[in-house]
Amino acid sequence: MKKKVVIITIYDPNPNMGNRLQNYAVQKIFENLNYDVVTISFKEKIKMNNIWKLKLLINKLTNYRFAKHRVYWRKIQKRYDELDKFNERYIKTFNVNNLSDIPDADFYVLGSDQLWNPKWWDEANPKMEQSIYLASFAPKDKVLCVSPSFGCDDIPESWKPWFKKYLNRIPEICVREEAGRKIIKVLTGKDSIVTIDPTLMLSAKDWNEIIEQPEGIGKNEKYILAYFLGGTSEQAERDLNAYSKEFNIKVYRIFDERCETLYSINPSNFVYLIKNASLIMTDSFHACVFSFIYDRPFLLYDRVGTPGMMSRMDTLFDKFDLKRKYVNSGLTNEVLEHDYSNGYCNLKEEKNILRNFIIRQTKNIDDI
């Protein structure tokens, strides 16, 4: 009988692309090690109520757009539906309402993504998330990390006693960023190791198994892909316009009302778009990761309105010789250059570090 792994990660009703893709990657890592894997979900899905459904039906029949909430019922809900379809197809999920519903398992895996960033924890039910995201309910010898992240340089003082108590229970800790390693050292005195985001454990060939061409995008079409979670800054907008003219190619924008075609895509579409882009311009960590995986040129911009988000970028860029791809680095960079040969050499070593960490913690010595 296969041993069982329960993945504990951020599982929102409206997760973003990177969140779903890292969840899939962790699942694949353990499936490849011959585990039975499930991810727990403990938040209700956002459903379209009957009023929204009626408005959407009227729009489909008459093309009439209601002014109030039209972005939500026409675009955002469709995005939720697309993400639900991805989850149902690729993520094995077990829904829980309270801690007692969490199934028994041989290991409870914490990660990845910003699991330990209290900013994302539900203020309405913080104790539930405290207990789940630090696995306080589980025997300590069954708790395993796979590159969880704090997503910040420090955590609020009010959270430090809780983190200190339950991080000390975890036998060995790995984190996704150098900033996280420092937080753990200060809180607990324990050393931890910095490991790669799990999406990097899968090859381009592995990711090709789930890619899906979005509607409205030509198979051999050339385009610049813009993906800005914090909105497009003035600097990025100027550069988008300049490069579009210079290279004589169009711009496609993900989750931007100016590009309705890509407003409601799913993670499989997202990976396809990066794989086939001539250039990716972004403020997203996972857009940078997949640009690197697929050997595509990319440019990283500061995220608008969200300071303190660069720690994960710093670690990623340091590990894989990508600093020049940050537009404000001050380093020389050709826009369409994508010689990542140094980074790929480092990636082999980093994959082994995380894989051996997992095997050592699960005591699957035969798999090393």
CSV table of N, CA, C and O in Angstrom, one decimal, residues 228-286:
chain,number,residue,atom,x,y,z
A,228,PHE,N,1.2,41.6,-15.0
A,228,PHE,CA,1.5,42.5,-13.9
A,228,PHE,C,0.4,42.3,-12.8
A,228,PHE,O,-0.7,42.8,-13.0
A,229,LEU,N,0.8,41.7,-11.7
A,229,LEU,CA,-0.2,41.5,-10.7
A,229,LEU,C,-0.5,42.8,-9.9
A,229,LEU,O,-1.6,42.9,-9.4
A,230,GLY,N,0.4,43.7,-9.9
A,230,GLY,CA,0.2,45.0,-9.2
A,230,GLY,C,-0.2,46.1,-10.1
A,230,GLY,O,-0.3,47.2,-9.7
A,231,GLY,N,-0.5,45.8,-11.4
A,231,GLY,CA,-0.8,46.8,-12.3
A,231,GLY,C,0.4,47.3,-13.1
A,231,GLY,O,1.5,47.1,-12.6
A,232,THR,N,0.2,47.8,-14.3
A,232,THR,CA,1.4,48.2,-15.1
A,232,THR,C,1.9,49.6,-14.7
A,232,THR,O,1.1,50.5,-14.8
A,233,SER,N,3.1,49.6,-14.3
A,233,SER,CA,3.7,50.9,-13.9
A,233,SER,C,3.9,51.8,-15.2
A,233,SER,O,3.9,51.3,-16.3
A,234,GLU,N,4.2,53.1,-15.0
A,234,GLU,CA,4.5,54.0,-16.1
A,234,GLU,C,5.7,53.5,-16.8
A,234,GLU,O,5.8,53.5,-18.1
A,235,GLN,N,6.7,53.0,-16.1
A,235,GLN,CA,8.0,52.5,-16.7
A,235,GLN,C,7.7,51.3,-17.6
A,235,GLN,O,8.1,51.3,-18.7
A,236,ALA,N,6.9,50.4,-17.1
A,236,ALA,CA,6.6,49.2,-17.8
A,236,ALA,C,5.7,49.5,-19.1
A,236,ALA,O,5.9,48.9,-20.1
A,237,GLU,N,4.8,50.4,-18.9
A,237,GLU,CA,3.9,50.8,-20.0
A,237,GLU,C,4.7,51.5,-21.1
A,237,GLU,O,4.5,51.2,-22.3
A,238,ARG,N,5.7,52.3,-20.8
A,238,ARG,CA,6.5,53.0,-21.8
A,238,ARG,C,7.3,51.9,-22.5
A,238,ARG,O,7.5,51.9,-23.8
A,239,ASP,N,7.9,51.0,-21.8
A,239,ASP,CA,8.7,49.9,-22.4
A,239,ASP,C,7.9,49.0,-23.3
A,239,ASP,O,8.4,48.6,-24.3
A,240,LEU,N,6.7,48.7,-22.8
A,240,LEU,CA,5.8,47.8,-23.6
A,240,LEU,C,5.6,48.5,-25.0
A,240,LEU,O,5.7,47.8,-26.1
A,241,ASN,N,5.2,49.7,-25.0
A,241,ASN,CA,4.9,50.4,-26.2
A,241,ASN,C,6.2,50.5,-27.1
A,241,ASN,O,6.1,50.3,-28.3
A,242,ALA,N,7.3,50.8,-26.5
A,242,ALA,CA,8.6,50.9,-27.2
A,242,ALA,C,9.0,49.6,-27.9
A,242,ALA,O,9.4,49.6,-29.1
A,243,TYR,N,8.9,48.5,-27.1
A,243,TYR,CA,9.4,47.2,-27.6
A,243,TYR,C,8.4,46.7,-28.7
A,243,TYR,O,8.8,46.0,-29.6
A,244,SER,N,7.1,47.0,-28.5
A,244,SER,CA,6.1,46.5,-29.5
A,244,SER,C,6.4,47.2,-30.8
A,244,SER,O,6.4,46.5,-31.9
A,245,LYS,N,6.8,48.5,-30.8
A,245,LYS,CA,7.1,49.2,-32.0
A,245,LYS,C,8.4,48.7,-32.6
A,245,LYS,O,8.6,48.5,-33.8
A,246,GLU,N,9.4,48.6,-31.7
A,246,GLU,CA,10.8,48.2,-32.2
A,246,GLU,C,10.8,46.8,-32.8
A,246,GLU,O,11.4,46.6,-33.9
A,247,PHE,N,10.1,45.8,-32.2
A,247,PHE,CA,10.1,44.5,-32.8
A,247,PHE,C,8.9,44.2,-33.6
A,247,PHE,O,8.8,43.1,-34.2
A,248,ASN,N,8.0,45.2,-33.8
A,248,ASN,CA,6.8,45.0,-34.7
A,248,ASN,C,6.0,43.8,-34.3
A,248,ASN,O,5.6,43.0,-35.2
A,249,ILE,N,5.7,43.7,-33.0
A,249,ILE,CA,4.8,42.6,-32.6
A,249,ILE,C,3.8,43.1,-31.6
A,249,ILE,O,4.1,44.1,-30.9
A,250,LYS,N,2.7,42.4,-31.5
A,250,LYS,CA,1.6,42.9,-30.6
A,250,LYS,C,1.9,42.6,-29.2
A,250,LYS,O,2.8,41.7,-28.8
A,251,VAL,N,1.1,43.2,-28.3
A,251,VAL,CA,1.2,42.9,-26.8
A,251,VAL,C,0.0,42.2,-26.4
A,251,VAL,O,-1.2,42.7,-26.7
A,252,TYR,N,0.1,41.1,-25.7
A,252,TYR,CA,-1.0,40.5,-25.0
A,252,TYR,C,-0.9,40.7,-23.5
A,252,TYR,O,0.2,40.5,-22.9
A,253,ARG,N,-1.9,41.0,-22.8
A,253,ARG,CA,-1.9,41.4,-21.4
A,253,ARG,C,-2.8,40.4,-20.6
A,253,ARG,O,-4.0,40.3,-20.9
A,254,ILE,N,-2.2,39.7,-19.7
A,254,ILE,CA,-3.0,38.8,-18.8
A,254,ILE,C,-3.7,39.6,-17.7
A,254,ILE,O,-3.1,40.4,-17.0
A,255,PHE,N,-5.0,39.3,-17.4
A,255,PHE,CA,-5.8,39.9,-16.4
A,255,PHE,C,-5.8,41.4,-16.5
A,255,PHE,O,-5.7,42.1,-15.5
A,256,ASP,N,-5.9,41.9,-17.7
A,256,ASP,CA,-6.0,43.3,-18.0
A,256,ASP,C,-7.3,43.5,-18.9
A,256,ASP,O,-7.4,42.8,-19.9
A,257,GLU,N,-8.1,44.4,-18.5
A,257,GLU,CA,-9.4,44.7,-19.2
A,257,GLU,C,-9.1,45.1,-20.6
A,257,GLU,O,-10.0,45.0,-21.5
A,258,ARG,N,-7.9,45.6,-20.9
A,258,ARG,CA,-7.7,46.0,-22.3
A,258,ARG,C,-7.5,44.7,-23.2
A,258,ARG,O,-7.4,44.9,-24.4
A,259,CYS,N,-7.3,43.6,-22.6
A,259,CYS,CA,-7.1,42.3,-23.4
A,259,CYS,C,-8.1,41.3,-22.9
A,259,CYS,O,-7.8,40.4,-22.1
A,260,GLU,N,-9.4,41.4,-23.3
A,260,GLU,CA,-10.4,40.5,-22.7
A,260,GLU,C,-10.1,39.0,-23.0
A,260,GLU,O,-10.5,38.2,-22.3
A,261,THR,N,-9.5,38.8,-24.1
A,261,THR,CA,-9.1,37.4,-24.5
A,261,THR,C,-8.4,36.6,-23.4
A,261,THR,O,-8.7,35.5,-23.2
A,262,LEU,N,-7.5,37.3,-22.7
A,262,LEU,CA,-6.7,36.7,-21.7
A,262,LEU,C,-7.1,37.1,-20.2
A,262,LEU,O,-6.3,36.9,-19.3
A,263,TYR,N,-8.3,37.6,-20.1
A,263,TYR,CA,-8.7,38.0,-18.7
A,263,TYR,C,-9.1,36.8,-17.9
A,263,TYR,O,-9.0,36.9,-16.6
A,264,SER,N,-9.5,35.7,-18.5
A,264,SER,CA,-10.1,34.6,-17.7
A,264,SER,C,-9.4,33.3,-18.1
A,264,SER,O,-10.0,32.3,-18.2
A,265,ILE,N,-8.1,33.4,-18.2
A,265,ILE,CA,-7.3,32.1,-18.6
A,265,ILE,C,-7.1,31.3,-17.4
A,265,ILE,O,-7.2,31.7,-16.2
A,266,ASN,N,-6.7,30.0,-17.6
A,266,ASN,CA,-6.3,29.1,-16.5
A,266,ASN,C,-4.8,28.9,-16.5
A,266,ASN,O,-4.1,29.3,-17.4
A,267,PRO,N,-4.3,28.2,-15.5
A,267,PRO,CA,-2.8,28.0,-15.4
A,267,PRO,C,-2.2,27.3,-16.6
A,267,PRO,O,-1.1,27.5,-16.9
A,268,SER,N,-3.0,26.4,-17.2
A,268,SER,CA,-2.4,25.7,-18.4
A,268,SER,C,-2.2,26.6,-19.5
A,268,SER,O,-1.3,26.6,-20.3
A,269,ASN,N,-3.2,27.6,-19.7
A,269,ASN,CA,-3.0,28.7,-20.7
A,269,ASN,C,-1.8,29.5,-20.4
A,269,ASN,O,-1.1,30.0,-21.2
A,270,PHE,N,-1.7,29.9,-19.1
A,270,PHE,CA,-0.6,30.7,-18.6
A,270,PHE,C,0.8,30.1,-19.0
A,270,PHE,O,1.6,30.8,-19.6
A,271,VAL,N,1.0,28.8,-18.8
A,271,VAL,CA,2.2,28.2,-19.1
A,271,VAL,C,2.4,28.2,-20.6
A,271,VAL,O,3.5,28.5,-21.1
A,272,TYR,N,1.4,28.0,-21.4
A,272,TYR,CA,1.5,28.0,-22.9
A,272,TYR,C,1.9,29.4,-23.3
A,272,TYR,O,2.8,29.5,-24.2
A,273,LEU,N,1.3,30.4,-22.8
A,273,LEU,CA,1.6,31.8,-23.2
A,273,LEU,C,3.1,32.2,-22.9
A,273,LEU,O,3.7,32.8,-23.8
A,274,ILE,N,3.6,31.7,-21.8
A,274,ILE,CA,5.0,32.0,-21.5
A,274,ILE,C,5.9,31.2,-22.5
A,274,ILE,O,6.9,31.7,-23.0
A,275,LYS,N,5.6,29.9,-22.7
A,275,LYS,CA,6.4,29.1,-23.5
A,275,LYS,C,6.5,29.7,-24.9
A,275,LYS,O,7.6,29.6,-25.6
A,276,ASN,N,5.5,30.3,-25.4
A,276,ASN,CA,5.5,30.8,-26.8
A,276,ASN,C,5.7,32.3,-27.0
A,276,ASN,O,5.6,32.8,-28.1
A,277,ALA,N,5.9,33.0,-26.0
A,277,ALA,CA,6.1,34.4,-26.1
A,277,ALA,C,7.5,34.8,-26.6
A,277,ALA,O,8.5,34.1,-26.4
A,278,SER,N,7.6,35.9,-27.3
A,278,SER,CA,8.8,36.4,-27.8
A,278,SER,C,9.6,37.2,-26.7
A,278,SER,O,10.8,37.2,-26.7
A,279,LEU,N,8.8,37.7,-25.8
A,279,LEU,CA,9.3,38.4,-24.6
A,279,LEU,C,8.3,38.5,-23.5
A,279,LEU,O,7.1,38.7,-23.8
A,280,ILE,N,8.7,38.2,-22.3
A,280,ILE,CA,7.7,38.3,-21.1
A,280,ILE,C,8.2,39.5,-20.3
A,280,ILE,O,9.3,39.7,-19.9
A,281,MET,N,7.2,40.4,-20.0
A,281,MET,CA,7.4,41.6,-19.1
A,281,MET,C,6.5,41.4,-17.9
A,281,MET,O,5.3,41.3,-18.1
A,282,THR,N,7.1,41.5,-16.7
A,282,THR,CA,6.3,41.0,-15.6
A,282,THR,C,6.8,41.6,-14.2
A,282,THR,O,7.9,42.1,-14.1
A,283,ASP,N,5.9,41.5,-13.2
A,283,ASP,CA,6.3,41.7,-11.8
A,283,ASP,C,6.1,40.4,-11.0
A,283,ASP,O,6.1,40.4,-9.8
A,284,SER,N,5.9,39.3,-11.7
A,284,SER,CA,5.5,38.1,-11.1
A,284,SER,C,6.7,37.1,-10.9
A,284,SER,O,7.4,36.8,-11.9
A,285,PHE,N,6.8,36.5,-9.7
A,285,PHE,CA,7.8,35.5,-9.4
A,285,PHE,C,7.7,34.3,-10.4
A,285,PHE,O,8.7,33.9,-11.0
A,286,HIS,N,6.5,33.8,-10.4
A,286,HIS,CA,6.4,32.6,-11.2
A,286,HIS,C,6.4,32.8,-12.7
A,286,HIS,O,6.8,31.9,-13.5
